[in-house]
XYZ file of C-alpha atoms in Angstrom:
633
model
C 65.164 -31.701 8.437
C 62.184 -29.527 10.110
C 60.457 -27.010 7.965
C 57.838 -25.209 6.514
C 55.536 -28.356 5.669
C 55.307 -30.224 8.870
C 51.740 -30.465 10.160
C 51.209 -27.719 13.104
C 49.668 -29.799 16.064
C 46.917 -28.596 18.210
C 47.999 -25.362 20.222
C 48.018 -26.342 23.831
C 46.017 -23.375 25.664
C 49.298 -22.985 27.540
C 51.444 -22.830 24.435
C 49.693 -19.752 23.678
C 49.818 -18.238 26.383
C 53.512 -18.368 26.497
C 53.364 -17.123 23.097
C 52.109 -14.518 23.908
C 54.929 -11.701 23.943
C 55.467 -8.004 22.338
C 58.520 -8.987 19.708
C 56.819 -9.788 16.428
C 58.093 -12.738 14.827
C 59.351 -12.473 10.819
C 56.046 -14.349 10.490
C 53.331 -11.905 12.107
C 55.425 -9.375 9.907
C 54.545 -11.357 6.542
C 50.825 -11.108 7.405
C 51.171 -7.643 8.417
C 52.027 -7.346 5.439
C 49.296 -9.176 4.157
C 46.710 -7.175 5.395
C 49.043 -3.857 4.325
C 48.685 -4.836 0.643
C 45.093 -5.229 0.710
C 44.297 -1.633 2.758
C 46.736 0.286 -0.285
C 44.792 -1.837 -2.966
C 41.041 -0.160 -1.295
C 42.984 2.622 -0.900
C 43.580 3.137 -4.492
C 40.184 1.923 -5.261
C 38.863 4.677 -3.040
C 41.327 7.306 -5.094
C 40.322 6.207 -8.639
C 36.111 6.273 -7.604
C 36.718 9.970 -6.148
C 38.548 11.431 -9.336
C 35.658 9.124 -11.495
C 33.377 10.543 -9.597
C 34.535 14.167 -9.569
C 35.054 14.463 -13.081
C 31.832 12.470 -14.321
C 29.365 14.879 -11.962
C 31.655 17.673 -9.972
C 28.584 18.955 -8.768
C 27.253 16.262 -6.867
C 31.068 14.723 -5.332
C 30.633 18.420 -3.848
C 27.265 18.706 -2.715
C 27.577 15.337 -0.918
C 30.931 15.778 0.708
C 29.372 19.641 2.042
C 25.945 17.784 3.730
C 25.788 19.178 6.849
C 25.175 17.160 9.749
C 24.159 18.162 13.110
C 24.388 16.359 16.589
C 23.675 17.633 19.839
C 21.637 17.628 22.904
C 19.699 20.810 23.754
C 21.194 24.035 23.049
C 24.607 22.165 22.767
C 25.106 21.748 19.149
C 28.067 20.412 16.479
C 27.454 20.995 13.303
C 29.594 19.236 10.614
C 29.858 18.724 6.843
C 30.704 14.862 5.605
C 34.226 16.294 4.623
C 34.383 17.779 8.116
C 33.240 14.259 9.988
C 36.037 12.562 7.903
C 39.019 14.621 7.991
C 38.276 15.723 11.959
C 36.602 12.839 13.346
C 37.751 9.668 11.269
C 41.052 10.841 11.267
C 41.516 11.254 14.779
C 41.279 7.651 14.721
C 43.832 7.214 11.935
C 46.456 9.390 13.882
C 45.710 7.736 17.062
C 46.606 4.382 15.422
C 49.745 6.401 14.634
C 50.026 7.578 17.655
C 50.162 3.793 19.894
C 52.824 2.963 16.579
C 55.172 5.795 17.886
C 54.385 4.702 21.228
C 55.344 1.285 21.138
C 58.945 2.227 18.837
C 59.978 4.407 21.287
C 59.271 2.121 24.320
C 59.874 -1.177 23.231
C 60.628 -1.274 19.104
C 63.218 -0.560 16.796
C 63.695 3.253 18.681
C 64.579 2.074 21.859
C 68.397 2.055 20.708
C 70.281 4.361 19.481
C 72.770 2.857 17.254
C 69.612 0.766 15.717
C 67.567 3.778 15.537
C 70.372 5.943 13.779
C 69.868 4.977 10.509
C 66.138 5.269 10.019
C 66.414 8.257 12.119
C 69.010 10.216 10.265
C 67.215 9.489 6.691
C 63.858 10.568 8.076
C 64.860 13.964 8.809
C 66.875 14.020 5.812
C 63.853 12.880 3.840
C 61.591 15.889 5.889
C 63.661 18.884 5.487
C 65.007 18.784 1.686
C 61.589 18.362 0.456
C 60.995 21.446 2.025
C 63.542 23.182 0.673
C 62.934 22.076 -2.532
C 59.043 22.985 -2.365
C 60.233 26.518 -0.873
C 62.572 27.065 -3.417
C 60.193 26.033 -6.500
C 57.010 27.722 -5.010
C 58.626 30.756 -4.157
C 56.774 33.765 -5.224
C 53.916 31.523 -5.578
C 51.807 33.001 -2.590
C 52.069 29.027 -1.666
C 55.739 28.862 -0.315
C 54.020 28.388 3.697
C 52.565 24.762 1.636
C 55.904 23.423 2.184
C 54.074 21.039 4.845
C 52.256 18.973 1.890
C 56.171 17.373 0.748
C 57.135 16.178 4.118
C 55.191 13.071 4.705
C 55.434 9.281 3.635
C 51.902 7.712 3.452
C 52.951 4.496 5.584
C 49.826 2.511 4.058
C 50.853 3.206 0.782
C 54.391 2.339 1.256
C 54.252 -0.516 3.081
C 51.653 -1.798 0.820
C 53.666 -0.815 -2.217
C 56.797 -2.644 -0.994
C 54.379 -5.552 -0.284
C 53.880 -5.385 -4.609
C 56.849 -4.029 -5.752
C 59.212 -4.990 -3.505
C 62.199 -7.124 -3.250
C 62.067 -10.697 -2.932
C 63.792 -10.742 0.522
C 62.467 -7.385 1.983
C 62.916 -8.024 5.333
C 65.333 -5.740 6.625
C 64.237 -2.998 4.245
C 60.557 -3.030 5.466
C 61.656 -2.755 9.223
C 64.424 0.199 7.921
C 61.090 1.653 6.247
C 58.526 1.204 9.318
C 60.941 2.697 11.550
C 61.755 6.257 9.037
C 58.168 6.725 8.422
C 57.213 6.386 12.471
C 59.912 9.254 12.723
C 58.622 11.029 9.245
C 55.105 10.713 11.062
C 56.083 12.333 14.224
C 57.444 15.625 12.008
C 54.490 15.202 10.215
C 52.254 15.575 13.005
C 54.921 18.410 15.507
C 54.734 20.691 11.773
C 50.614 20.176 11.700
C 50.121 21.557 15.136
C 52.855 24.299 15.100
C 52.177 25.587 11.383
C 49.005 24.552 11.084
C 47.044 25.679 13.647
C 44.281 28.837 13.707
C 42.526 30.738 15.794
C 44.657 29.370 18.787
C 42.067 29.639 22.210
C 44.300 28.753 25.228
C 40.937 27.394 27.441
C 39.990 25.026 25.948
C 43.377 23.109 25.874
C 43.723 22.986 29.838
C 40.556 21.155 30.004
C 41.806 19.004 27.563
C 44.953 18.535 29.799
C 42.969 17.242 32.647
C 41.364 15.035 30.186
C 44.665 13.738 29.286
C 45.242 13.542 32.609
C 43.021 11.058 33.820
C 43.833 9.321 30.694
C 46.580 8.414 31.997
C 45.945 7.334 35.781
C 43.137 5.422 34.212
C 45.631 2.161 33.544
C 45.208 2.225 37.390
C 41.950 1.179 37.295
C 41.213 -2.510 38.125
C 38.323 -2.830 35.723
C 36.092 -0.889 33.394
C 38.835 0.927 31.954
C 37.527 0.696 27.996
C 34.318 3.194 28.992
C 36.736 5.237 30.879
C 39.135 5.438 28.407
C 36.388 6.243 25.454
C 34.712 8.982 27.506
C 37.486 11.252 28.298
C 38.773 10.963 24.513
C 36.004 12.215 23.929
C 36.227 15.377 26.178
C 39.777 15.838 24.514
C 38.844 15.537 21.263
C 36.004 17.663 21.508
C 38.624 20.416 23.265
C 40.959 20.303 20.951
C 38.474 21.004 18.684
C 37.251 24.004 20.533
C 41.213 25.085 20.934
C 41.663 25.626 17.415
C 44.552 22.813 17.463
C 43.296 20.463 14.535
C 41.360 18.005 16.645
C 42.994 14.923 14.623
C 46.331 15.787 17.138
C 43.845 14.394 20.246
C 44.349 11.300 18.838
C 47.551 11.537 19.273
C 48.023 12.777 22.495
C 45.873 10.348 23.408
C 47.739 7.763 22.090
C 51.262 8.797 24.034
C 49.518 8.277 27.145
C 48.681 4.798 26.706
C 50.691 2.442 28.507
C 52.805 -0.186 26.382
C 55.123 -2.905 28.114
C 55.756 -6.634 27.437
C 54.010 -9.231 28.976
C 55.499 -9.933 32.764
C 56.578 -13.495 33.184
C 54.022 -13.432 36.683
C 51.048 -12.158 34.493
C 51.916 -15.100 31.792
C 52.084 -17.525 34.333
C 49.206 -16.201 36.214
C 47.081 -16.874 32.838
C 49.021 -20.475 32.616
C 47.430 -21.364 36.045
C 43.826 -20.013 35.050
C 43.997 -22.128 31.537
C 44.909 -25.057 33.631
C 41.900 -24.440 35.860
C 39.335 -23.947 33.131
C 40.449 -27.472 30.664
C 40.198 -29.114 34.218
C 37.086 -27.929 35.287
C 34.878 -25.669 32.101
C 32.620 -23.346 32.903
C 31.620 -19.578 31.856
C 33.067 -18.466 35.135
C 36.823 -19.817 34.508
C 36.327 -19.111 30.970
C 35.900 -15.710 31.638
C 38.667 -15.431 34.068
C 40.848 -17.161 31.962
C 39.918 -15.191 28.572
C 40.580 -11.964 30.770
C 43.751 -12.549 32.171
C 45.235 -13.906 28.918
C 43.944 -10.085 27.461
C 45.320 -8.478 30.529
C 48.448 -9.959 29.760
C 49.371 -7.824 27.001
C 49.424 -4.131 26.894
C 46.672 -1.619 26.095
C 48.475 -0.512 23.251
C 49.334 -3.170 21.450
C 45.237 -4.741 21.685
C 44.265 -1.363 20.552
C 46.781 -1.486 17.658
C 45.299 -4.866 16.826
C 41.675 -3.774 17.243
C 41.510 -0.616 15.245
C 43.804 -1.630 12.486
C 41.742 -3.183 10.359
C 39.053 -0.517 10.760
C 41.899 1.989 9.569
C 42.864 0.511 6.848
C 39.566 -0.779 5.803
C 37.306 1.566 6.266
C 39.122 5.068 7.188
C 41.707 5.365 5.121
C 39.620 4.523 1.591
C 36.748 6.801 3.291
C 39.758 9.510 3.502
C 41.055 9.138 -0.156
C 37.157 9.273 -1.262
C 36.446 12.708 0.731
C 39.494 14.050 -0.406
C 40.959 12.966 -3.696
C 38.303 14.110 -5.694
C 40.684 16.313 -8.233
C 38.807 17.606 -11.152
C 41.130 16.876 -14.026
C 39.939 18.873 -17.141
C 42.186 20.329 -19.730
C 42.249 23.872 -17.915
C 43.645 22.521 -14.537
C 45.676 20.337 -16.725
C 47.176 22.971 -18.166
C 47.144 25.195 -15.353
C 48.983 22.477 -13.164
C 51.550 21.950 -16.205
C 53.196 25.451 -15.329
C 52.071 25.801 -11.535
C 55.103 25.857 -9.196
C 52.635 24.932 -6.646
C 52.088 21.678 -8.687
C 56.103 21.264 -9.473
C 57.111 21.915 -6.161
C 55.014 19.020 -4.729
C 56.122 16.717 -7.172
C 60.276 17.659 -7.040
C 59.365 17.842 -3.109
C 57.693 14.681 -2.530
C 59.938 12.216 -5.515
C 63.056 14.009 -5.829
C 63.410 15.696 -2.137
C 62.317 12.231 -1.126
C 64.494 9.932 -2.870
C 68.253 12.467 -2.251
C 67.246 13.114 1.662
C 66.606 9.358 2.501
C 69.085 7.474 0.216
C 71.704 10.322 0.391
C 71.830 10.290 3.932
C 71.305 6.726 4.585
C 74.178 6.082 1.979
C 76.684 8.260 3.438
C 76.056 6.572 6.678
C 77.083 3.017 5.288
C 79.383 4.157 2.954
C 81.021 5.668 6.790
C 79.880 2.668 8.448
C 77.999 4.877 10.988
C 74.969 2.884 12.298
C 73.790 -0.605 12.058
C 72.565 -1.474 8.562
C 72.934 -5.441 8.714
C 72.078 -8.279 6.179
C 70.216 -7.426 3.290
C 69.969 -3.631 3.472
C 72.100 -2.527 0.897
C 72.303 0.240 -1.227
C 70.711 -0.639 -4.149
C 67.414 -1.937 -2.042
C 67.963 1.820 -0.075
C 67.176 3.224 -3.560
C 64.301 1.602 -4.050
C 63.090 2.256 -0.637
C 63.949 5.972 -0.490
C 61.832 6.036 -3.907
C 58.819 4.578 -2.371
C 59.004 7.059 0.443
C 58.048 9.530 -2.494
C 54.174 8.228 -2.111
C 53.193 11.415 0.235
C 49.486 10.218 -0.582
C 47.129 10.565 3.365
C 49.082 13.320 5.082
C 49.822 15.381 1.558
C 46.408 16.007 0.862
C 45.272 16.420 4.603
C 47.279 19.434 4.832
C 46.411 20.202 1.124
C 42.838 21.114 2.882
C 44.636 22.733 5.852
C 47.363 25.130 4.292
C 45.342 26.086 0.574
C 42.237 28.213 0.787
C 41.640 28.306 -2.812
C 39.830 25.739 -4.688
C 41.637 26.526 -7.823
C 44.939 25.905 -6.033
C 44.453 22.914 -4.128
C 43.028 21.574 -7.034
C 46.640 21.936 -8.764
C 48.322 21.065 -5.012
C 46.348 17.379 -5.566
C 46.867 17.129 -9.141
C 50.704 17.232 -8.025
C 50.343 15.040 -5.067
C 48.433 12.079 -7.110
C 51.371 12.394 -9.810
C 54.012 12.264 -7.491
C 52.709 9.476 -6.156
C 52.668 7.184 -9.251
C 56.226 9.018 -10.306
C 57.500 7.554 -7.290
C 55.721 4.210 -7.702
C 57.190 3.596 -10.812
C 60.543 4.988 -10.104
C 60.444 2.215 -7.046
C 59.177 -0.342 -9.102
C 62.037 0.328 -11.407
C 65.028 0.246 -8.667
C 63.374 -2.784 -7.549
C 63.584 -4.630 -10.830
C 66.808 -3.521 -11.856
C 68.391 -4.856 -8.404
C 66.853 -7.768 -8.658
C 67.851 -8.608 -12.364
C 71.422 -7.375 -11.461
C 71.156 -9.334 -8.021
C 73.166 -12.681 -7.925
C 70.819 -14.481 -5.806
C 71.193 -17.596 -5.729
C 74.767 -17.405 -4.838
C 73.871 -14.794 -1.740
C 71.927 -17.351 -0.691
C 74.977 -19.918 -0.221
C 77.482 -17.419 1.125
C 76.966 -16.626 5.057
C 74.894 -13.070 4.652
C 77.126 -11.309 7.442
C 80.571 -12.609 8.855
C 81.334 -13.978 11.727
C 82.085 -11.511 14.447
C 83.800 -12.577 17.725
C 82.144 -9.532 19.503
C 78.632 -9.825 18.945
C 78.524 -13.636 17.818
C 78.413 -17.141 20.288
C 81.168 -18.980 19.500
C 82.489 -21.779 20.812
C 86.463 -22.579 20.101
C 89.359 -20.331 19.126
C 88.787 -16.820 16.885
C 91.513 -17.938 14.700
C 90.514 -21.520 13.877
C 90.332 -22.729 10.503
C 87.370 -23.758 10.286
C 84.161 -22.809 10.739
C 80.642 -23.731 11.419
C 77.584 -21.527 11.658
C 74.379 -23.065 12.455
C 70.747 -21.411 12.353
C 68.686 -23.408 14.785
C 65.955 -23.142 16.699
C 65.957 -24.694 20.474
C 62.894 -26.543 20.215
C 63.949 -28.303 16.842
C 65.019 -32.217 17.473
C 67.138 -32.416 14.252
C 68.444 -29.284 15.808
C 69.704 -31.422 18.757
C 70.938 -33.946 16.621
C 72.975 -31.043 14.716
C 74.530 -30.454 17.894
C 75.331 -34.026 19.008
C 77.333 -34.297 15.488
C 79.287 -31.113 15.594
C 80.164 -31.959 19.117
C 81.818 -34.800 17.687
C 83.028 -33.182 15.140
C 84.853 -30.628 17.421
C 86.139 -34.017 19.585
C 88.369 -35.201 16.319
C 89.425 -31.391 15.521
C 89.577 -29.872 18.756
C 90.473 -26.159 18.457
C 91.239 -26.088 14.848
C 87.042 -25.577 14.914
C 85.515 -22.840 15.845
C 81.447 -23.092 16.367
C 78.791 -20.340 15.781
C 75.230 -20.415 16.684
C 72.864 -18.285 15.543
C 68.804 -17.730 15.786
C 65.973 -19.199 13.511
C 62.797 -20.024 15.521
C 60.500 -21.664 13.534
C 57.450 -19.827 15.437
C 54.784 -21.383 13.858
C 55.040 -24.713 14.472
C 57.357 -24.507 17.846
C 55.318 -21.677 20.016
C 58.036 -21.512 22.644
C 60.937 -21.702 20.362
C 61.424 -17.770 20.103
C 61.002 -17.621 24.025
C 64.042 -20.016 24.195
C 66.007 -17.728 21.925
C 65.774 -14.681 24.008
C 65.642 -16.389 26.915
C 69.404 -17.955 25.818
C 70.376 -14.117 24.771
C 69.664 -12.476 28.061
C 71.993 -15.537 29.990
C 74.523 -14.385 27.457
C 74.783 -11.149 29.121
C 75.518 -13.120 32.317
C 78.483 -15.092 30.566
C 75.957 -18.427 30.223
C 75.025 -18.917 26.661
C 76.140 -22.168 25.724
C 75.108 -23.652 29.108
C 71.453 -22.159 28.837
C 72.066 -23.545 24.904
C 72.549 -27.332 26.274
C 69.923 -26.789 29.449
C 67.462 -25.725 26.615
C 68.418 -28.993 24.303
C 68.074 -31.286 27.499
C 64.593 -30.659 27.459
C 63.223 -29.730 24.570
C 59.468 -30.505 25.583
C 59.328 -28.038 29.144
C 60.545 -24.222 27.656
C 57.917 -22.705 28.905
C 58.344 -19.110 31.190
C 58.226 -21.111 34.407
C 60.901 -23.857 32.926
C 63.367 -21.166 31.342
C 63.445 -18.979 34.604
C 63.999 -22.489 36.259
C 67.216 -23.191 34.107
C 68.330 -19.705 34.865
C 68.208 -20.440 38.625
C 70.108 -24.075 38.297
C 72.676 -22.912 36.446
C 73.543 -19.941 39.292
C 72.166 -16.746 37.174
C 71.157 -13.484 38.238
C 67.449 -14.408 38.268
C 65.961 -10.665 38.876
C 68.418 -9.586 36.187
C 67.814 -12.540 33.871
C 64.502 -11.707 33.940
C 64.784 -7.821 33.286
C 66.774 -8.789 30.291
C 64.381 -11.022 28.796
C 62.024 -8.135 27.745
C 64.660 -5.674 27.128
C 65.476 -4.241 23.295
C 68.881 -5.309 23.374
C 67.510 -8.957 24.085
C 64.888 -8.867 21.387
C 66.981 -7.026 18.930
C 69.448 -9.477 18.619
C 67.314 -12.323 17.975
C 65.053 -10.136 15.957
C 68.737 -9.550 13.844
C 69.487 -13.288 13.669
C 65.978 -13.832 12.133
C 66.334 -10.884 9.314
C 69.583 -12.134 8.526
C 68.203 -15.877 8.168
C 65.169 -14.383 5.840
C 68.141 -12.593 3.762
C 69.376 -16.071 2.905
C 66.350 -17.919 2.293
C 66.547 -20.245 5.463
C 63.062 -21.897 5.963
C 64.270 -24.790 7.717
C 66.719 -25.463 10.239
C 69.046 -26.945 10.609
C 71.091 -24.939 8.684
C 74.451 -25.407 8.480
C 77.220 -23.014 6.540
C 80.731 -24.611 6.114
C 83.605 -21.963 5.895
C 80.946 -19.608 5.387
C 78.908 -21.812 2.079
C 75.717 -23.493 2.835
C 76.383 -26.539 3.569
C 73.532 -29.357 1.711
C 73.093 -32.846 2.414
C 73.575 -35.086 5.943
C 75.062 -33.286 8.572
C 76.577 -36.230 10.818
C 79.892 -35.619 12.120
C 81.842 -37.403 8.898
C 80.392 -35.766 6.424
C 80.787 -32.160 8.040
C 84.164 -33.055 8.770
C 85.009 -33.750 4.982
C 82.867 -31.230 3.906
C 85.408 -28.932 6.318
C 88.624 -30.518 4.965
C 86.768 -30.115 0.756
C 86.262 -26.342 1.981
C 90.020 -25.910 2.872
C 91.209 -27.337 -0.232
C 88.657 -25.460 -2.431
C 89.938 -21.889 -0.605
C 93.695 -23.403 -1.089
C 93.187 -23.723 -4.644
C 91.782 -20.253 -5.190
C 94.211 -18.458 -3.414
C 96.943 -16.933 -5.744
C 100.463 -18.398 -5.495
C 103.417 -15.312 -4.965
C 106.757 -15.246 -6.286
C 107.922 -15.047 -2.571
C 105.403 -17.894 -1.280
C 107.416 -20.107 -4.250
């Protein structure tokens, strides 16, 4: 059986190249993930050295965050404090990074439909407006009540980290539930910033900044040179935002929306196949080059931006954030004073129990109704858990802390109720978490089929109402896979329609690099009526999947071939396998075959006689259990 400890050969330079495509595998997720965990871990570094440091010597965290700093060129002058230089310069790249994230949901991610969207959706505007109304109706009277904006907002590096420590030990479908509420929580986050938020509104400055935008976007036309282009005018918009009045963090984001996001064409991929070819048969800088660009020019703006800055962000800008501006001085008289502030309460009820009611309430209602997709894995005790992390308001909270709260004395107590909601919610999560997990009968979810089979949405081969059953995770480019499907073939030739056959995705990415290209590419012939025929092309010739060999296949076997390939970079395409693959992490499935009998995992050899007997062992074993009736007697 092929798994997880087979030796990974050499990547071929056109392996990679093929591999090369926008739908992120479970895989990239898990070091994602990675690299998620150790951004909140500097990022609560960063928070513990700016309260140490503001309590040990509050006069110099001050002194040093208020350095002023001047840069200009003649009479053309910007002066900034350090604060000022993190919270409107640094962050512009945070919410820019933001920004291509929103981007890329909307265009090609988890937002692009409806019915998948739905659920995170619904619970993110759930989870923004009743911590409002909470903070409003806690604070009121408070002279703080227009502070509502501090509850509203998930801190995605802290959550996503936090699930990374805390979570559950099959998160899958809960962390892409999560990502896709707290792209929609940041998007509120950000409209509330610049319609509350904003002072001393000058109109001016904001068309230059629209021409700005402007030839941000007509820049993607450029053949070349584009990265200068790009950097200068973001420049012009940032600074005119700034000079607007509209916090000049929100450039970054407009910025962002303009840059162009798509998944790789099958002509560019090829294109790049053809210049890799070139350079192993003849090396030199000049192919090299050619090669190395066209392989980069493959892939979207956005998504080598996302790559390139997000380890600065969460690095670098994030723990320089939490240093500038988590400095709460925590002596006994803001203590106290924080104790019986509704400020300080309001934040807190806001951010863990507005939190927790908005996004489990409303994403439990919707399962409970069955409106939405939910799928394997995302059930309601792991909603709990999640809609408790979402209580970690840490980034956002205390930027508009600084933007909403004039008084010292009061944001000090605003802070001092951010930071405590924070851990409240940590530990409430950590709690869920636990508890689920204890109460969880694992093992046996792991042997039972996660979700049921399902005539409309599944492949299957042989009648809906046969009695028996067989549900295979594979992955095209697997040979036991092919062997798998030589035995149930044989299998189906002694039962004939008294089997029914269901296949389902599990590309084993690492070590096959165009195994997930074969998946989708069998998904969008199934919206041409063609699966199992693309499924047996694909098995014929396991070694040749590459873009040029699966639009090939499409053409023999009398498909739609424009259509075919529109589909192969569509959501509904990617979605599906992308569902396949969550439901296979639900179940533990780390090798494939994988075979489930009557809906139990089926262990041991998988030629034709022993999956028939385990088939007739099944039949008995559900005979048995099924209570006898006086009338059935």
């Amino acid at each position: 059986m092929e798994n997880l400890t087979l030796i990974e050969r050499s990547p071929d330079p056109e392996d990679v190249a093929a591999r090369s495509r926008t739908h992120r595998s479970i895989a990239d997720k898990i070091r994602a993930m990675g690299q998620n965990r150790i951004g909140a871990l500097l990022l609560l570094i960063a928070t513990l050295v700016a309260i140490l440091w503001a309590n040990i010597s509050t006069g110099s965290y001050e002194s040093f965050w208020e350095t002023h700093m001047t840069v200009g060129l003649g009479d053309l002058q910007l002066d900034f404090t350090l604060h000022a230089l993190v919270n409107d310069a640094l962050m512009a790249i945070f919410f820019f990074t933001v920004g291509l994230e929103v981007r890329r949901e909307f265009a090609i991610g988890e937002l692009t439909s409806w019915p998948r969207a739905m659920v995170p959706v619904i619970a993110a505007v759930a989870g923004l407006v009743l911590p409002a109304l909470l903070f409003v109706l806690i604070a009121r009277g408070s002279r703080y009540e227009h502070a509502w904006g501090i509850v509203i907002s998930t801190d995605t590096a802290f959550l996503v980290g936090a699930l990374a420590l805390v979570g559950p030990r099959v998160p899958g479908r809960l962390r892409v539930f999560l990502l896709a509420l707290a792209v929609v929580d940041d998007i509120g986050a950000l409209s509330i910033i610049a319609l509350v938020y904003t002072a001393n509104f000058t109109p001016l400055p904001l068309a230059i900044a629209a021409v700005g935008l402007a030839g941000v976007y007509f820049t993607r036309y450029f053949p070349t040179g584009r990265g200068p282009v790009y950097a200068t005018l973001s420049i012009i918009v940032w600074l005119a935002f700034l000079a607007s009045g509209v916090h000049p963090t929100l450039a970054g984001v407009a910025i962002a929306l303009l840059v162009p996001v798509y998944r790789p064409d099958r002509r560019d991929v090829e294109h790049a196949l053809e210049l890799a070819r070139t350079f192993r048969q003849s090396p030199n800088t000049e192919y090299a080059r050619a090669a190395a660009n066209s392989l980069r020019e493959s892939i979207s703006i956005n998504e080598r931006l996302q790559t390139a800055y997000a380890p600065y962000v969460a690095y670098v800008i994030l723990p320089l954030f939490a240093l500038a501006n988590a400095g709460v001085v925590l002596s006994p008289d803001i203590l106290a004073g924080a104790l019986v502030s509704p400020l300080t309460w309001g934040i807190v009820v806001g951010l863990v129990v507005g939190k927790m009611i908005g996004v489990f309430g409303s994403a439990a209602v919707m399962k409970i109704a069955r409106i939405g997709e939910f799928g394997a894995g995302l059930t309601l005790d792991r909603l709990a858990g999640g809609a408790a992390l979402c209580g970690i308001g840490f980034t956002i909270s205390l930027f508009i802390v600084d933007l909403a709260i004039a008084d010292e004395e009061a944001q000090n107590e605003a802070r001092v109720g951010v930071l405590a909601a924070s851990v409240i919610a940590f530990v409430v999560a950590t709690i869920v978490f636990r508890i689920s997990d204890a109460l969880r009968p694992d093992d046996d979810a792991r042997q039972t089929l996660a979700r049921p089979v399902d005539p409309r949405r599944d492949h299957v081969f042989g009648p809906a109402d046969a009695p028996f059953t067989i549900v295979e995770y594979g992955d095209f480019q697997c040979g036991f896979c092919l062997k798998a499907s030589g035995s149930i073939q044989e299998v189906h030739g002694v039962l004939g329609d008294r089997l029914r056959y269901v296949w389902r995705h599990a590309p084993l990415t690492q070590y096959h690099p165009n195994a997930l290209a074969g998946a989708e590419a069998s998904e969008a012939a199934a919206l041409q009526g063609k699966f199992f025929e693309f499924e047996r092309g694909l098995f014929a010739d396991q070694e040749n999947q590459r873009p040029s060999d699966i639009v090939r296949l499409a053409r023999e076997l009398g498909l739609d071939v424009d259509r075919f390939e529109r589909d192969l970079t569509s959501a509904e395409v990617t979605g599906r396998v992308q569902d396949d693959m969550l439901d296979a992490e639900a179940m533990g499935i780390t090798s494939v075959p994988t075979l489930f009998v009557n809906g139990r995992r089926h262990v041991g050899p998988y030629d034709a006689q022993s999956l028939i007997r385990a088939l007739e062992e099944s039949e008995a074993e559900s005979a048995r259990t099924v209570p006898t009736t006086p009338a059935a007697q």
